[in-house]
């Protein structure tokens, strides 16, 4: 059979968790069986656009719904009228059901295979007078009219997105585990690039600078850490709408030299090597790929207690803390566990860093192997 062609939605200009999932998937799917084009509502390039084009993908840009509501509807109708002839299916990556236009238009225009994939376990998007929540709940009841297959990155995300008693398949946000295994050579290289002195304790996180990821709280945690360990540093890999606000707060705290924001990064794997602990106090998550990557790098991880235990791979490195305890409680727990004088020891000296283990086998056994996951999705997309 010839290759099937799918329209993929969910890519944005910011390389976050959904974008990472999509790229991990499409890099490992056989292009002789399945090919993808990408539907975007953004004027600027989407994340990884150059690489996607090199794979033979088309990027279809349509006017944004908020900026150009009339133009958006007109362009969508026109595009989807012919989409049924071109595409074998549509793969919709969703953070909420407040807007399911892609699913509705696909169904109306006879796209045969329609997939909805849940990537969130809550939603704090703009919501005027509860309209967004109402739309999500309404569309949840209507979803089976449009989607043929439901995927979810975790059980928690599936129940939030599709409802408690809905049949969906869990497709974990899998990774290429070998890329994230600890490397002393990579650690030295990235620390030199970031001008971090040898022996420095480095805390870090990877995530968009948006409300869901709780960046202000992360900074407050580091402020307490820095009071106890004045030479420590923080690496914040990511970008987003809250960057200006966070940078202002960094200046107010006098942490300009200690707290580094890298901006958007297409390959985050080396940054985990530079860290000694991973801090992840998100307000909510579907299944955070960054947390899987951090555990693969054998980093002690400190995370919100509401994140699904489906993410637990390395028990000794997995530390849940309630947000209600406040930033100081988080800092105290982190210092107790892996501060410079803590029992975990901070892997900052070369001999200590060498003790970080290769846990890629555990990651694969837990169901996070990209090769296995991509094969599972490929078979469904190609054979049905």
PDB file of C-alpha atoms in Angstrom, residues 22-147:
ATOM      1  CA  UNK A  22       5.039  15.019  18.011  1.00  0.00           C
ATOM      2  CA  UNK A  23       8.696  15.238  17.000  1.00  0.00           C
ATOM      3  CA  UNK A  24       9.638  12.068  18.881  1.00  0.00           C
ATOM      4  CA  UNK A  25       6.800  10.294  17.096  1.00  0.00           C
ATOM      5  CA  UNK A  26       7.361  11.504  13.537  1.00  0.00           C
ATOM      6  CA  UNK A  27      11.131  10.961  13.695  1.00  0.00           C
ATOM      7  CA  UNK A  28      10.537   7.275  14.394  1.00  0.00           C
ATOM      8  CA  UNK A  29       7.611   6.494  12.093  1.00  0.00           C
ATOM      9  CA  UNK A  30       8.396   4.877   8.737  1.00  0.00           C
ATOM     10  CA  UNK A  31       7.784   7.590   6.064  1.00  0.00           C
ATOM     11  CA  UNK A  32       7.032   4.848   3.536  1.00  0.00           C
ATOM     12  CA  UNK A  33       3.973   4.056   5.640  1.00  0.00           C
ATOM     13  CA  UNK A  34       2.839   7.371   7.170  1.00  0.00           C
ATOM     14  CA  UNK A  35       3.569  11.000   6.260  1.00  0.00           C
ATOM     15  CA  UNK A  36       2.356  14.182   7.935  1.00  0.00           C
ATOM     16  CA  UNK A  37       1.452  17.757   7.085  1.00  0.00           C
ATOM     17  CA  UNK A  38       0.925  20.355   9.826  1.00  0.00           C
ATOM     18  CA  UNK A  39      -1.972  22.745  10.359  1.00  0.00           C
ATOM     19  CA  UNK A  40      -1.014  25.984  12.121  1.00  0.00           C
ATOM     20  CA  UNK A  41      -2.930  29.030  13.354  1.00  0.00           C
ATOM     21  CA  UNK A  42       0.280  31.023  13.875  1.00  0.00           C
ATOM     22  CA  UNK A  43       1.881  33.556  11.553  1.00  0.00           C
ATOM     23  CA  UNK A  44       5.394  32.789  12.809  1.00  0.00           C
ATOM     24  CA  UNK A  45       7.201  29.484  12.103  1.00  0.00           C
ATOM     25  CA  UNK A  46       6.184  26.526  14.223  1.00  0.00           C
ATOM     26  CA  UNK A  47       8.750  24.663  16.323  1.00  0.00           C
ATOM     27  CA  UNK A  48      11.064  22.406  14.286  1.00  0.00           C
ATOM     28  CA  UNK A  49       9.586  23.742  11.024  1.00  0.00           C
ATOM     29  CA  UNK A  50      12.828  23.448   9.074  1.00  0.00           C
ATOM     30  CA  UNK A  51      13.250  19.808  10.100  1.00  0.00           C
ATOM     31  CA  UNK A  52       9.606  19.020   9.284  1.00  0.00           C
ATOM     32  CA  UNK A  53       9.930  20.539   5.824  1.00  0.00           C
ATOM     33  CA  UNK A  54      13.076  18.480   5.263  1.00  0.00           C
ATOM     34  CA  UNK A  55      10.930  15.400   5.975  1.00  0.00           C
ATOM     35  CA  UNK A  56       8.668  16.437   3.097  1.00  0.00           C
ATOM     36  CA  UNK A  57       5.899  17.985   5.189  1.00  0.00           C
ATOM     37  CA  UNK A  58       3.717  20.918   4.163  1.00  0.00           C
ATOM     38  CA  UNK A  59       2.958  23.594   6.774  1.00  0.00           C
ATOM     39  CA  UNK A  60      -0.542  24.977   6.232  1.00  0.00           C
ATOM     40  CA  UNK A  61      -1.011  28.375   7.890  1.00  0.00           C
ATOM     41  CA  UNK A  62      -4.534  29.625   8.439  1.00  0.00           C
ATOM     42  CA  UNK A  63      -5.596  32.857  10.194  1.00  0.00           C
ATOM     43  CA  UNK A  64      -5.738  32.674  13.993  1.00  0.00           C
ATOM     44  CA  UNK A  65      -9.180  32.314  15.567  1.00  0.00           C
ATOM     45  CA  UNK A  66      -8.817  35.189  18.043  1.00  0.00           C
ATOM     46  CA  UNK A  67      -7.008  37.682  15.822  1.00  0.00           C
ATOM     47  CA  UNK A  68      -9.049  37.061  12.673  1.00  0.00           C
ATOM     48  CA  UNK A  69     -12.357  35.356  13.630  1.00  0.00           C
ATOM     49  CA  UNK A  70     -14.093  35.883  10.282  1.00  0.00           C
ATOM     50  CA  UNK A  71     -11.011  35.172   8.178  1.00  0.00           C
ATOM     51  CA  UNK A  72     -10.351  32.116  10.313  1.00  0.00           C
ATOM     52  CA  UNK A  73     -13.759  30.584   9.616  1.00  0.00           C
ATOM     53  CA  UNK A  74     -13.609  31.400   5.904  1.00  0.00           C
ATOM     54  CA  UNK A  75     -10.128  29.940   5.483  1.00  0.00           C
ATOM     55  CA  UNK A  76     -11.003  26.822   7.480  1.00  0.00           C
ATOM     56  CA  UNK A  77     -14.079  26.073   5.387  1.00  0.00           C
ATOM     57  CA  UNK A  78     -12.125  26.539   2.179  1.00  0.00           C
ATOM     58  CA  UNK A  79      -9.178  24.400   3.294  1.00  0.00           C
ATOM     59  CA  UNK A  80     -11.203  21.517   4.727  1.00  0.00           C
ATOM     60  CA  UNK A  81     -13.469  21.293   1.657  1.00  0.00           C
ATOM     61  CA  UNK A  82     -10.554  19.720  -0.216  1.00  0.00           C
ATOM     62  CA  UNK A  83      -8.818  18.101   2.758  1.00  0.00           C
ATOM     63  CA  UNK A  84     -10.918  14.936   2.539  1.00  0.00           C
ATOM     64  CA  UNK A  85      -9.489  14.268  -0.914  1.00  0.00           C
ATOM     65  CA  UNK A  86      -5.887  14.765   0.197  1.00  0.00           C
ATOM     66  CA  UNK A  87      -5.701  13.210   3.667  1.00  0.00           C
ATOM     67  CA  UNK A  88      -6.357   9.724   4.974  1.00  0.00           C
ATOM     68  CA  UNK A  89      -6.762  11.085   8.484  1.00  0.00           C
ATOM     69  CA  UNK A  90      -6.257  13.907  10.948  1.00  0.00           C
ATOM     70  CA  UNK A  91      -4.311  13.629  14.210  1.00  0.00           C
ATOM     71  CA  UNK A  92      -5.456  16.315  16.684  1.00  0.00           C
ATOM     72  CA  UNK A  93      -3.308  16.968  19.773  1.00  0.00           C
ATOM     73  CA  UNK A  94      -5.480  18.637  22.409  1.00  0.00           C
ATOM     74  CA  UNK A  95      -4.934  20.593  25.622  1.00  0.00           C
ATOM     75  CA  UNK A  96      -8.664  21.304  26.026  1.00  0.00           C
ATOM     76  CA  UNK A  97     -11.976  20.633  24.287  1.00  0.00           C
ATOM     77  CA  UNK A  98     -13.000  24.294  24.375  1.00  0.00           C
ATOM     78  CA  UNK A  99     -12.359  24.439  20.625  1.00  0.00           C
ATOM     79  CA  UNK A 100     -12.813  21.307  18.499  1.00  0.00           C
ATOM     80  CA  UNK A 101     -13.153  23.010  15.101  1.00  0.00           C
ATOM     81  CA  UNK A 102     -10.487  20.747  13.576  1.00  0.00           C
ATOM     82  CA  UNK A 103     -12.471  17.644  14.531  1.00  0.00           C
ATOM     83  CA  UNK A 104     -15.794  19.108  13.371  1.00  0.00           C
ATOM     84  CA  UNK A 105     -14.480  20.319  10.006  1.00  0.00           C
ATOM     85  CA  UNK A 106     -12.680  17.017   9.428  1.00  0.00           C
ATOM     86  CA  UNK A 107     -15.885  15.048  10.014  1.00  0.00           C
ATOM     87  CA  UNK A 108     -18.023  17.342   7.851  1.00  0.00           C
ATOM     88  CA  UNK A 109     -15.575  17.015   4.986  1.00  0.00           C
ATOM     89  CA  UNK A 110     -15.261  13.239   5.110  1.00  0.00           C
ATOM     90  CA  UNK A 111     -11.728  12.778   6.418  1.00  0.00           C
ATOM     91  CA  UNK A 112     -11.881   9.065   7.122  1.00  0.00           C
ATOM     92  CA  UNK A 113      -9.759   8.619  10.247  1.00  0.00           C
ATOM     93  CA  UNK A 114     -10.052  11.222  13.037  1.00  0.00           C
ATOM     94  CA  UNK A 115      -7.852  10.915  16.130  1.00  0.00           C
ATOM     95  CA  UNK A 116      -8.050  13.047  19.294  1.00  0.00           C
ATOM     96  CA  UNK A 117      -5.030  12.862  21.616  1.00  0.00           C
ATOM     97  CA  UNK A 118      -5.288  14.328  25.149  1.00  0.00           C
ATOM     98  CA  UNK A 119      -2.180  16.015  26.558  1.00  0.00           C
ATOM     99  CA  UNK A 120      -3.540  17.809  29.648  1.00  0.00           C
ATOM    100  CA  UNK A 121      -5.118  16.913  32.981  1.00  0.00           C
ATOM    101  CA  UNK A 122      -6.575  20.389  33.626  1.00  0.00           C
ATOM    102  CA  UNK A 123      -7.042  23.725  31.891  1.00  0.00           C
ATOM    103  CA  UNK A 124      -6.227  27.251  33.054  1.00  0.00           C
ATOM    104  CA  UNK A 125      -6.693  28.937  29.679  1.00  0.00           C
ATOM    105  CA  UNK A 126      -8.478  32.255  29.321  1.00  0.00           C
ATOM    106  CA  UNK A 127     -12.034  31.752  30.562  1.00  0.00           C
ATOM    107  CA  UNK A 128     -14.546  34.617  30.533  1.00  0.00           C
ATOM    108  CA  UNK A 129     -17.470  33.850  32.874  1.00  0.00           C
ATOM    109  CA  UNK A 130     -16.817  30.109  32.674  1.00  0.00           C
ATOM    110  CA  UNK A 131     -17.493  29.901  28.932  1.00  0.00           C
ATOM    111  CA  UNK A 132     -14.337  27.887  28.247  1.00  0.00           C
ATOM    112  CA  UNK A 133     -15.217  25.312  30.904  1.00  0.00           C
ATOM    113  CA  UNK A 134     -18.776  25.079  29.586  1.00  0.00           C
ATOM    114  CA  UNK A 135     -17.535  24.514  26.032  1.00  0.00           C
ATOM    115  CA  UNK A 136     -15.127  21.814  27.218  1.00  0.00           C
ATOM    116  CA  UNK A 137     -17.925  19.945  29.024  1.00  0.00           C
ATOM    117  CA  UNK A 138     -20.347  20.324  26.105  1.00  0.00           C
ATOM    118  CA  UNK A 139     -17.831  19.112  23.527  1.00  0.00           C
ATOM    119  CA  UNK A 140     -16.877  16.212  25.782  1.00  0.00           C
ATOM    120  CA  UNK A 141     -20.420  14.853  25.383  1.00  0.00           C
ATOM    121  CA  UNK A 142     -20.296  15.327  21.598  1.00  0.00           C
ATOM    122  CA  UNK A 143     -16.795  13.988  20.957  1.00  0.00           C
ATOM    123  CA  UNK A 144     -17.851  10.498  19.882  1.00  0.00           C
ATOM    124  CA  UNK A 145     -19.695  12.081  16.926  1.00  0.00           C
ATOM    125  CA  UNK A 146     -16.396  13.255  15.487  1.00  0.00           C
ATOM    126  CA  UNK A 147     -13.382  11.281  16.728  1.00  0.00           C
TER     127      UNK A 147
END
